[in-house]
């Protein structure tokens, strides 16, 4: 499953270090080459020798101990890795990484590597819920790091709650899935167009009408399409997110600009995913000069924007058309209606009142509805993970029909 994959395991100091030994064993059994870097605190729990024996490789912990004079160890390890996994990740290493601190071998490698970095936190339940830790994790999500959420249960400190390092078998399975999905490249040669974020509808040179969409789900869909081999084109409203590597981006502001950009990319697209929260209305009149306030109330007259997704549905040929619907009540019923009225192949519906998802959140809880009437619910999970799962399910359901698109 992991043949010839280079996994760099960064072990930081918590009681769950003993589970990291089992993780090295599982990863090696799955065929991976594993190298281990430890912090000083991690060494207080388990001797480096245990990791050396399990990985059959040297264990690293001192930035200044250069074992091979031909290379600089921390850069060499950072470049060697296909994937870096921090497990267990303490509140301390999460805080350092979120703030760009590199004061030991682990944190220096984390800043030097260009490989994907996965973080598997393990700590006391109250530490995990501390505002500083929550803030740092949110920052790292925003910076593109992937988290393997800790599970709930008995913690070594005596508390029961969220904070246990995910089981080594599960971490190994997730890593295996990651490499097999991206290795298969089921979307190779396909153009996938994704829209993301809000639109802004101008009132005058200094004001606009918009919504709270963060663009995170759309950006995750674009990254997933690219990882699955597609030529991903992301048409983005104004958001504050880094463009996933390998994805072509076209920035737009208004619904009208998004309409033009999407139609421009439509004819040769195989899949179109409309995750953008397009404004349904725009001001009827856009003032050239800043509107001055007057005594008393004012009324802003709005007109409908074009429903981009419906226009795409009306002129659909080979394209697989996927819409999104954010609802607060009767989620499935409204989702089905939109799927039919806009002539979609799939719609991804979510209840934005669910605490596990919605605008701005890093996680989402959705149900995928197909035109054939199939409903596939997904548990709360990180948006980047969810995006891969959604494409996987759609690819599976389309199976042999996808190559005609
Ligand atoms: N959409 C679009 N163009 C619009 C409005 C929405 O392409 N002008 C797309 C969105 O990108 C999304 C889907 O349509 O994929 C959302 O459906 P929609 O019916 O517009 O959702 P709401 O605006 O929430 O509609 P309603 O007020 O009817 O719930």
Short mmCIF file of C-alpha atoms and ligand atoms in Angstrom, two decimals:
data_model
loop_
_atom_site.label_atom_id
_atom_site.label_comp_id
_atom_site.label_asym_id
_atom_site.label_seq_id
_atom_site.Cartn_x
_atom_site.Cartn_y
_atom_site.Cartn_z
CA UNK A 1 0.00 0.00 0.00
CA UNK A 2 2.81 2.40 0.85
CA UNK A 3 5.61 0.82 -1.19
CA UNK A 4 8.58 3.16 -1.57
CA UNK A 5 6.82 6.07 0.08
CA UNK A 6 9.08 8.13 2.32
CA UNK A 7 7.33 9.06 5.54
CA UNK A 8 9.02 11.35 8.01
CA UNK A 9 7.51 10.94 11.47
CA UNK A 10 8.02 13.85 13.85
CA UNK A 11 7.46 12.70 17.42
CA UNK A 12 6.82 15.33 20.10
CA UNK A 13 6.58 14.88 23.85
CA UNK A 14 3.41 13.42 25.29
CA UNK A 15 2.42 10.12 26.81
CA UNK A 16 1.10 8.98 23.40
CA UNK A 17 4.73 8.65 22.17
CA UNK A 18 4.44 4.93 22.85
CA UNK A 19 1.72 4.76 20.18
CA UNK A 20 4.10 6.40 17.71
CA UNK A 21 6.34 3.32 18.02
CA UNK A 22 3.39 1.18 16.90
CA UNK A 23 2.74 3.67 14.09
CA UNK A 24 6.29 3.23 12.76
CA UNK A 25 5.77 -0.53 12.84
CA UNK A 26 2.43 -0.31 10.93
CA UNK A 27 3.85 2.08 8.33
CA UNK A 28 6.92 -0.12 7.78
CA UNK A 29 4.73 -3.23 7.45
CA UNK A 30 2.72 -1.37 4.79
CA UNK A 31 5.93 -0.90 2.80
CA UNK A 32 6.88 2.69 3.69
CA UNK A 33 10.41 3.92 4.37
CA UNK A 34 10.10 5.63 7.74
CA UNK A 35 12.55 8.04 9.35
CA UNK A 36 11.91 9.47 12.80
CA UNK A 37 12.76 12.87 14.30
CA UNK A 38 12.16 13.43 18.02
CA UNK A 39 12.00 16.43 20.29
CA UNK A 40 13.88 16.33 23.61
CA UNK A 41 10.58 15.93 25.49
CA UNK A 42 9.61 12.94 23.33
CA UNK A 43 12.87 11.26 24.35
CA UNK A 44 11.77 11.50 27.99
CA UNK A 45 8.94 9.06 27.20
CA UNK A 46 10.58 6.56 24.81
CA UNK A 47 14.25 5.99 23.97
CA UNK A 48 15.27 6.77 20.37
CA UNK A 49 16.53 3.19 20.15
CA UNK A 50 12.94 1.88 20.01
CA UNK A 51 12.26 4.01 16.92
CA UNK A 52 15.62 3.08 15.40
CA UNK A 53 14.85 -0.63 15.70
CA UNK A 54 11.31 -0.26 14.34
CA UNK A 55 12.28 1.98 11.41
CA UNK A 56 15.70 0.40 10.69
CA UNK A 57 16.94 3.96 10.26
CA UNK A 58 18.89 6.50 12.29
CA UNK A 59 16.74 8.62 14.60
CA UNK A 60 17.29 12.40 14.52
CA UNK A 61 16.88 14.89 17.36
CA UNK A 62 19.82 17.29 17.34
CA UNK A 63 19.89 19.94 14.58
CA UNK A 64 23.64 20.35 15.04
CA UNK A 65 24.57 16.67 15.00
CA UNK A 66 25.44 16.25 11.33
CA UNK A 67 25.86 12.52 10.82
CA UNK A 68 26.75 12.86 7.10
CA UNK A 69 29.04 15.76 6.17
CA UNK A 70 27.83 15.73 2.54
CA UNK A 71 24.36 16.97 3.46
CA UNK A 72 22.64 19.21 5.97
CA UNK A 73 20.46 16.78 7.88
CA UNK A 74 17.35 18.87 8.51
CA UNK A 75 17.15 20.04 4.88
CA UNK A 76 17.95 16.58 3.57
CA UNK A 77 15.16 15.02 5.65
CA UNK A 78 12.73 17.79 4.71
CA UNK A 79 13.42 17.12 0.99
CA UNK A 80 13.41 13.31 1.38
CA UNK A 81 9.87 13.10 2.72
CA UNK A 82 6.84 12.38 0.53
CA UNK A 83 4.73 13.05 3.61
CA UNK A 84 5.56 14.45 7.04
CA UNK A 85 3.40 13.26 9.96
CA UNK A 86 3.57 14.90 13.38
CA UNK A 87 2.29 12.27 15.84
CA UNK A 88 1.71 12.82 18.64
CA UNK A 89 1.56 16.59 18.16
CA UNK A 90 1.60 18.51 21.44
CA UNK A 91 0.00 21.92 22.03
CA UNK A 92 3.56 23.25 22.09
CA UNK A 93 4.59 22.09 18.60
CA UNK A 94 1.22 23.24 17.19
CA UNK A 95 1.79 26.67 18.73
CA UNK A 96 5.34 26.90 17.41
CA UNK A 97 4.38 25.89 13.87
CA UNK A 98 1.43 28.29 13.80
CA UNK A 99 3.86 31.08 14.64
CA UNK A 100 6.78 30.05 12.44
CA UNK A 101 9.12 29.20 15.30
CA UNK A 102 11.97 26.82 14.44
CA UNK A 103 14.02 26.16 17.58
CA UNK A 104 14.69 22.42 17.34
CA UNK A 105 15.09 19.70 14.72
CA UNK A 106 11.35 18.96 14.42
CA UNK A 107 10.17 22.55 13.99
CA UNK A 108 13.08 23.41 11.68
CA UNK A 109 12.16 20.51 9.37
CA UNK A 110 8.49 21.52 9.47
CA UNK A 111 9.39 24.95 8.08
CA UNK A 112 11.89 23.55 5.55
CA UNK A 113 9.74 20.86 3.94
CA UNK A 114 7.63 21.25 0.82
CA UNK A 115 5.88 17.92 1.41
CA UNK A 116 2.34 17.72 2.80
CA UNK A 117 2.35 17.82 6.60
CA UNK A 118 -0.29 15.97 8.64
CA UNK A 119 -0.72 16.75 12.30
CA UNK A 120 -2.18 14.26 14.79
CA UNK A 121 -2.74 16.11 18.07
CA UNK A 122 -2.78 14.38 21.46
CA UNK A 123 -3.19 16.25 24.73
CA UNK A 124 -5.38 16.84 27.76
CA UNK A 125 -9.00 17.69 26.89
CA UNK A 126 -8.79 21.17 28.46
CA UNK A 127 -5.54 21.96 26.67
CA UNK A 128 -7.17 20.93 23.37
CA UNK A 129 -10.08 23.29 24.07
CA UNK A 130 -7.85 26.21 25.18
CA UNK A 131 -8.50 29.31 23.04
CA UNK A 132 -4.80 29.60 22.15
CA UNK A 133 -4.67 25.99 20.90
CA UNK A 134 -7.99 26.40 19.04
CA UNK A 135 -6.60 29.58 17.44
CA UNK A 136 -3.32 27.91 16.45
CA UNK A 137 -5.11 24.91 14.92
CA UNK A 138 -7.39 27.25 12.95
CA UNK A 139 -4.31 29.11 11.69
CA UNK A 140 -2.66 25.88 10.58
CA UNK A 141 -5.85 24.75 8.82
CA UNK A 142 -5.77 28.05 6.98
CA UNK A 143 -2.10 27.52 6.07
CA UNK A 144 -3.04 24.22 4.41
CA UNK A 145 -2.03 21.71 7.09
CA UNK A 146 -4.16 18.60 7.44
CA UNK A 147 -5.22 17.35 10.87
CA UNK A 148 -5.95 13.84 12.02
CA UNK A 149 -8.45 14.67 14.73
CA UNK A 150 -7.85 13.09 18.15
CA UNK A 151 -10.48 10.62 19.27
CA UNK A 152 -12.54 10.70 22.46
CA UNK A 153 -12.01 8.38 25.41
CA UNK A 154 -10.00 7.89 28.60
CA UNK A 155 -6.96 10.15 28.67
CA UNK A 156 -3.76 9.31 30.53
CA UNK A 157 -4.31 12.38 32.75
CA UNK A 158 -7.50 10.77 34.15
CA UNK A 159 -9.98 12.87 32.20
CA UNK A 160 -12.44 11.47 29.69
CA UNK A 161 -12.79 13.52 26.50
CA UNK A 162 -11.26 14.47 23.18
CA UNK A 163 -7.48 14.33 23.08
CA UNK A 164 -6.41 10.70 22.46
CA UNK A 165 -3.98 10.19 19.60
CA UNK A 166 -5.82 8.46 16.75
CA UNK A 167 -5.00 4.73 16.62
CA UNK A 168 -1.88 3.81 14.58
CA UNK A 169 -3.94 1.43 12.37
CA UNK A 170 -6.31 4.26 11.44
CA UNK A 171 -3.50 6.75 10.76
CA UNK A 172 -1.79 4.15 8.54
CA UNK A 173 -5.08 3.52 6.68
CA UNK A 174 -5.60 7.26 6.10
CA UNK A 175 -2.06 7.63 4.74
CA UNK A 176 -2.58 4.57 2.52
CA UNK A 177 -5.84 6.01 1.16
CA UNK A 178 -4.15 9.34 0.49
CA UNK A 179 -1.40 7.77 -1.60
CA UNK A 180 -3.62 5.29 -3.45
CA UNK A 181 -6.19 7.92 -4.39
CA UNK A 182 -3.66 10.38 -5.64
CA UNK A 183 -1.61 7.65 -7.35
CA UNK A 184 -4.59 6.39 -9.37
CA UNK A 185 -5.26 9.89 -10.77
CA UNK A 186 -8.82 9.01 -11.86
CA UNK A 187 -9.39 12.56 -13.15
CA UNK A 188 -6.25 12.67 -15.31
CA UNK A 189 -6.86 14.55 -18.55
CA UNK A 190 -10.18 15.98 -17.30
CA UNK A 191 -10.81 19.67 -16.97
CA UNK A 192 -12.61 20.39 -13.71
CA UNK A 193 -13.97 23.90 -13.14
CA UNK A 194 -14.73 24.90 -9.56
CA UNK A 195 -16.28 28.15 -8.33
CA UNK A 196 -15.68 29.32 -4.78
CA UNK A 197 -16.30 32.10 -2.30
CA UNK A 198 -18.87 34.87 -2.21
CA UNK A 199 -19.60 37.46 -4.88
CA UNK A 200 -19.64 41.18 -4.18
CA UNK A 201 -22.32 43.36 -5.72
CA UNK A 202 -21.34 47.01 -5.72
CA UNK A 203 -23.58 49.76 -4.41
CA UNK A 204 -21.17 52.63 -4.95
CA UNK A 205 -17.34 52.97 -5.03
CA UNK A 206 -17.03 52.14 -1.31
CA UNK A 207 -19.92 49.76 -0.51
CA UNK A 208 -21.20 46.36 -1.60
CA UNK A 209 -23.70 43.58 -0.85
CA UNK A 210 -22.16 40.16 -0.11
CA UNK A 211 -22.34 37.11 2.19
CA UNK A 212 -20.19 35.26 4.75
CA UNK A 213 -18.88 32.50 2.45
CA UNK A 214 -15.21 31.82 3.29
CA UNK A 215 -14.46 29.89 0.08
CA UNK A 216 -12.86 27.05 2.08
CA UNK A 217 -15.05 24.26 0.66
CA UNK A 218 -14.54 25.40 -2.94
CA UNK A 219 -10.77 25.75 -2.47
CA UNK A 220 -10.71 22.25 -0.92
CA UNK A 221 -12.65 20.89 -3.94
CA UNK A 222 -10.11 22.51 -6.30
CA UNK A 223 -7.16 21.03 -4.35
CA UNK A 224 -8.83 17.59 -4.35
CA UNK A 225 -9.53 17.70 -8.11
CA UNK A 226 -5.89 18.60 -8.73
CA UNK A 227 -4.64 15.80 -6.44
CA UNK A 228 -6.85 13.34 -8.33
CA UNK A 229 -5.11 14.33 -11.56
CA UNK A 230 -7.50 16.91 -13.04
CA UNK A 231 -6.61 20.18 -14.74
CA UNK A 232 -8.32 22.24 -12.07
CA UNK A 233 -9.57 25.74 -12.86
CA UNK A 234 -10.74 27.69 -9.82
CA UNK A 235 -13.00 30.69 -10.38
CA UNK A 236 -12.87 32.54 -7.12
CA UNK A 237 -14.79 35.40 -5.58
CA UNK A 238 -12.94 37.65 -3.12
CA UNK A 239 -11.53 35.44 -0.32
CA UNK A 240 -8.41 35.38 1.78
CA UNK A 241 -7.08 31.89 1.02
CA UNK A 242 -3.88 30.58 -0.58
CA UNK A 243 -4.39 29.05 -4.04
CA UNK A 244 -3.78 25.26 -3.85
CA UNK A 245 -0.60 24.33 -5.72
CA UNK A 246 -1.06 23.28 -9.34
CA UNK A 247 -4.51 24.92 -9.57
CA UNK A 248 -5.18 27.68 -12.13
CA UNK A 249 -7.11 30.55 -10.56
CA UNK A 250 -9.32 33.24 -12.13
CA UNK A 251 -10.42 35.94 -9.70
CA UNK A 252 -13.79 37.62 -10.12
CA UNK A 253 -15.85 39.98 -8.02
CA UNK A 254 -19.52 40.05 -9.03
CA UNK A 255 -22.06 37.41 -10.06
CA UNK A 256 -21.98 38.84 -13.60
CA UNK A 257 -18.17 38.45 -13.79
CA UNK A 258 -18.43 34.91 -12.40
CA UNK A 259 -21.05 34.08 -15.04
CA UNK A 260 -18.73 35.27 -17.85
CA UNK A 261 -15.71 33.44 -16.42
CA UNK A 262 -17.59 30.16 -15.94
CA UNK A 263 -19.15 30.25 -19.43
CA UNK A 264 -15.69 30.91 -20.90
CA UNK A 265 -14.40 27.70 -19.30
CA UNK A 266 -17.55 25.59 -19.80
CA UNK A 267 -17.41 24.08 -23.31
CA UNK A 268 -14.44 21.75 -22.82
CA UNK A 269 -15.01 21.06 -19.10
CA UNK A 270 -15.69 17.49 -17.95
CA UNK A 271 -16.89 18.42 -14.46
CA UNK A 272 -18.18 21.71 -13.06
CA UNK A 273 -18.52 22.18 -9.32
CA UNK A 274 -20.42 25.30 -8.26
CA UNK A 275 -19.49 25.83 -4.62
CA UNK A 276 -19.63 29.62 -4.80
CA UNK A 277 -22.23 31.45 -2.75
CA UNK A 278 -23.39 33.65 -5.60
CA UNK A 279 -25.47 36.68 -4.64
CA UNK A 280 -29.06 36.18 -5.78
CA UNK A 281 -29.65 39.94 -5.89
CA UNK A 282 -27.60 43.01 -6.78
CA UNK A 283 -28.33 46.72 -6.45
CA UNK A 284 -30.43 47.88 -9.39
CA UNK A 285 -28.38 51.04 -9.64
CA UNK A 286 -24.63 51.33 -9.05
CA UNK A 287 -23.75 54.87 -8.03
CA UNK A 288 -20.61 56.39 -9.62
CA UNK A 289 -20.05 58.57 -6.57
CA UNK A 290 -20.23 57.65 -2.90
CA UNK A 291 -23.84 57.83 -1.68
CA UNK A 292 -24.26 60.54 0.94
CA UNK A 293 -26.50 59.89 3.90
CA UNK A 294 -29.81 61.67 4.08
CA UNK A 295 -32.16 62.33 6.96
CA UNK A 296 -34.31 59.28 7.76
CA UNK A 297 -34.32 55.74 6.37
CA UNK A 298 -33.33 54.67 2.89
CA UNK A 299 -34.30 51.77 0.63
CA UNK A 300 -31.89 49.88 -1.61
CA UNK A 301 -33.62 48.49 -4.68
CA UNK A 302 -32.30 45.06 -5.72
CA UNK A 303 -32.65 43.04 -8.90
CA UNK A 304 -32.05 39.33 -9.50
CA UNK A 305 -28.68 38.16 -10.76
CA UNK A 306 -28.51 35.41 -13.37
CA UNK A 307 -28.62 31.93 -11.85
CA UNK A 308 -25.30 30.70 -13.22
CA UNK A 309 -25.89 27.08 -12.30
CA UNK A 310 -29.30 27.03 -13.96
CA UNK A 311 -27.82 28.52 -17.15
CA UNK A 312 -25.15 25.78 -17.11
CA UNK A 313 -27.86 23.14 -16.58
CA UNK A 314 -29.85 24.50 -19.54
CA UNK A 315 -26.89 24.18 -21.92
CA UNK A 316 -25.36 21.03 -20.46
CA UNK A 317 -23.79 18.53 -22.88
CA UNK A 318 -21.01 16.19 -21.73
CA UNK A 319 -20.41 18.12 -18.50
CA UNK A 320 -21.08 16.54 -15.12
CA UNK A 321 -22.74 19.33 -13.17
CA UNK A 322 -22.45 19.50 -9.40
CA UNK A 323 -24.18 22.14 -7.29
CA UNK A 324 -24.18 23.05 -3.62
CA UNK A 325 -27.10 24.00 -1.43
CA UNK A 326 -26.82 25.54 2.01
CA UNK A 327 -30.10 25.18 3.85
CA UNK A 328 -31.42 25.69 7.36
CA UNK A 329 -34.62 23.56 7.16
CA UNK A 330 -35.90 20.61 5.08
CA UNK A 331 -32.37 20.23 3.75
CA UNK A 332 -32.92 17.11 1.61
CA UNK A 333 -36.28 18.22 0.17
CA UNK A 334 -34.93 21.61 -0.91
CA UNK A 335 -31.76 19.97 -2.21
CA UNK A 336 -33.75 17.57 -4.43
CA UNK A 337 -35.84 20.45 -5.81
CA UNK A 338 -32.71 22.41 -6.76
CA UNK A 339 -31.13 19.31 -8.34
CA UNK A 340 -34.15 18.94 -10.63
CA UNK A 341 -34.89 22.59 -11.39
CA UNK A 342 -31.26 23.34 -12.33
CA UNK A 343 -30.77 20.06 -14.29
CA UNK A 344 -27.83 18.92 -12.13
CA UNK A 345 -26.16 15.51 -11.88
CA UNK A 346 -25.33 15.89 -8.18
CA UNK A 347 -26.04 18.34 -5.40
CA UNK A 348 -24.12 18.57 -2.14
CA UNK A 349 -26.46 19.79 0.56
CA UNK A 350 -25.58 20.99 3.99
CA UNK A 351 -27.48 22.22 6.98
CA UNK A 352 -25.65 25.42 7.86
CA UNK A 353 -27.13 25.37 11.37
CA UNK A 354 -25.19 22.12 12.13
CA UNK A 355 -22.36 22.93 14.59
CA UNK A 356 -20.02 20.59 12.63
CA UNK A 357 -20.09 22.67 9.46
CA UNK A 358 -21.15 25.75 7.58
CA UNK A 359 -19.67 29.05 6.47
CA UNK A 360 -16.19 29.78 7.83
CA UNK A 361 -15.84 26.39 9.55
CA UNK A 362 -12.91 24.09 8.75
CA UNK A 363 -15.19 21.06 8.88
CA UNK A 364 -18.44 20.25 7.12
CA UNK A 365 -21.33 17.78 7.36
CA UNK A 366 -23.04 17.14 4.02
CA UNK A 367 -25.25 14.74 2.06
CA UNK A 368 -24.55 14.01 -1.60
CA UNK A 369 -27.73 13.62 -3.67
CA UNK A 370 -27.57 12.15 -7.17
CA UNK A 371 -30.03 12.60 -10.04
CA UNK A 372 -30.73 8.85 -9.72
CA UNK A 373 -32.12 9.54 -6.24
CA UNK A 374 -29.21 8.15 -4.24
CA UNK A 375 -28.46 9.97 -0.96
CA UNK A 376 -24.98 9.53 0.58
CA UNK A 377 -24.48 11.18 3.98
CA UNK A 378 -20.96 12.11 5.19
CA UNK A 379 -19.97 12.54 8.84
CA UNK A 380 -18.37 15.78 10.05
CA UNK A 381 -14.86 15.95 8.65
CA UNK A 382 -12.21 18.43 7.59
CA UNK A 383 -13.18 20.15 4.33
CA UNK A 384 -10.04 18.95 2.50
CA UNK A 385 -10.72 15.34 3.49
CA UNK A 386 -14.40 15.70 2.64
CA UNK A 387 -13.57 17.09 -0.81
CA UNK A 388 -11.54 13.97 -1.66
CA UNK A 389 -14.33 11.70 -0.33
CA UNK A 390 -16.97 13.56 -2.38
CA UNK A 391 -14.99 13.22 -5.63
CA UNK A 392 -14.26 9.56 -4.80
CA UNK A 393 -17.95 8.79 -4.32
CA UNK A 394 -18.95 10.63 -7.49
CA UNK A 395 -16.20 8.90 -9.52
CA UNK A 396 -17.39 5.55 -8.16
CA UNK A 397 -21.05 6.26 -8.97
CA UNK A 398 -20.17 7.44 -12.47
CA UNK A 399 -17.70 4.53 -12.97
CA UNK A 400 -17.46 3.79 -16.70
CA UNK A 401 -19.51 6.84 -17.81
CA UNK A 402 -16.81 9.29 -16.73
CA UNK A 403 -14.45 8.59 -19.64
CA UNK A 404 -17.07 9.89 -22.12
CA UNK A 405 -17.12 13.27 -20.45
N1 LIG B 1 -25.91 29.63 -7.83
C1 LIG B 1 -25.52 30.16 -9.06
N2 LIG B 1 -25.90 31.41 -9.43
C2 LIG B 1 -26.70 32.16 -8.63
C3 LIG B 1 -27.10 31.64 -7.39
C4 LIG B 1 -26.69 30.38 -7.03
O1 LIG B 1 -24.79 29.49 -9.78
N3 LIG B 1 -27.04 33.37 -9.02
C5 LIG B 1 -25.51 28.27 -7.46
C6 LIG B 1 -24.56 28.18 -6.29
O2 LIG B 1 -23.21 28.21 -6.70
C7 LIG B 1 -24.92 26.83 -5.68
C8 LIG B 1 -26.39 26.72 -5.95
O3 LIG B 1 -26.66 27.56 -7.08
O4 LIG B 1 -24.28 25.77 -6.34
C9 LIG B 1 -27.21 27.21 -4.80
O5 LIG B 1 -28.54 27.18 -5.17
P1 LIG B 1 -29.55 28.40 -4.90
O6 LIG B 1 -30.89 27.91 -5.26
O7 LIG B 1 -29.19 29.63 -5.59
O8 LIG B 1 -29.33 28.61 -3.39
P2 LIG B 1 -29.84 29.81 -2.57
O9 LIG B 1 -29.31 31.10 -3.11
O10 LIG B 1 -29.52 29.49 -1.16
O11 LIG B 1 -31.37 29.73 -2.96
P3 LIG B 1 -32.69 29.82 -2.08
O12 LIG B 1 -32.73 31.22 -1.63
O13 LIG B 1 -33.74 29.45 -3.08
O14 LIG B 1 -32.53 28.79 -1.00
#
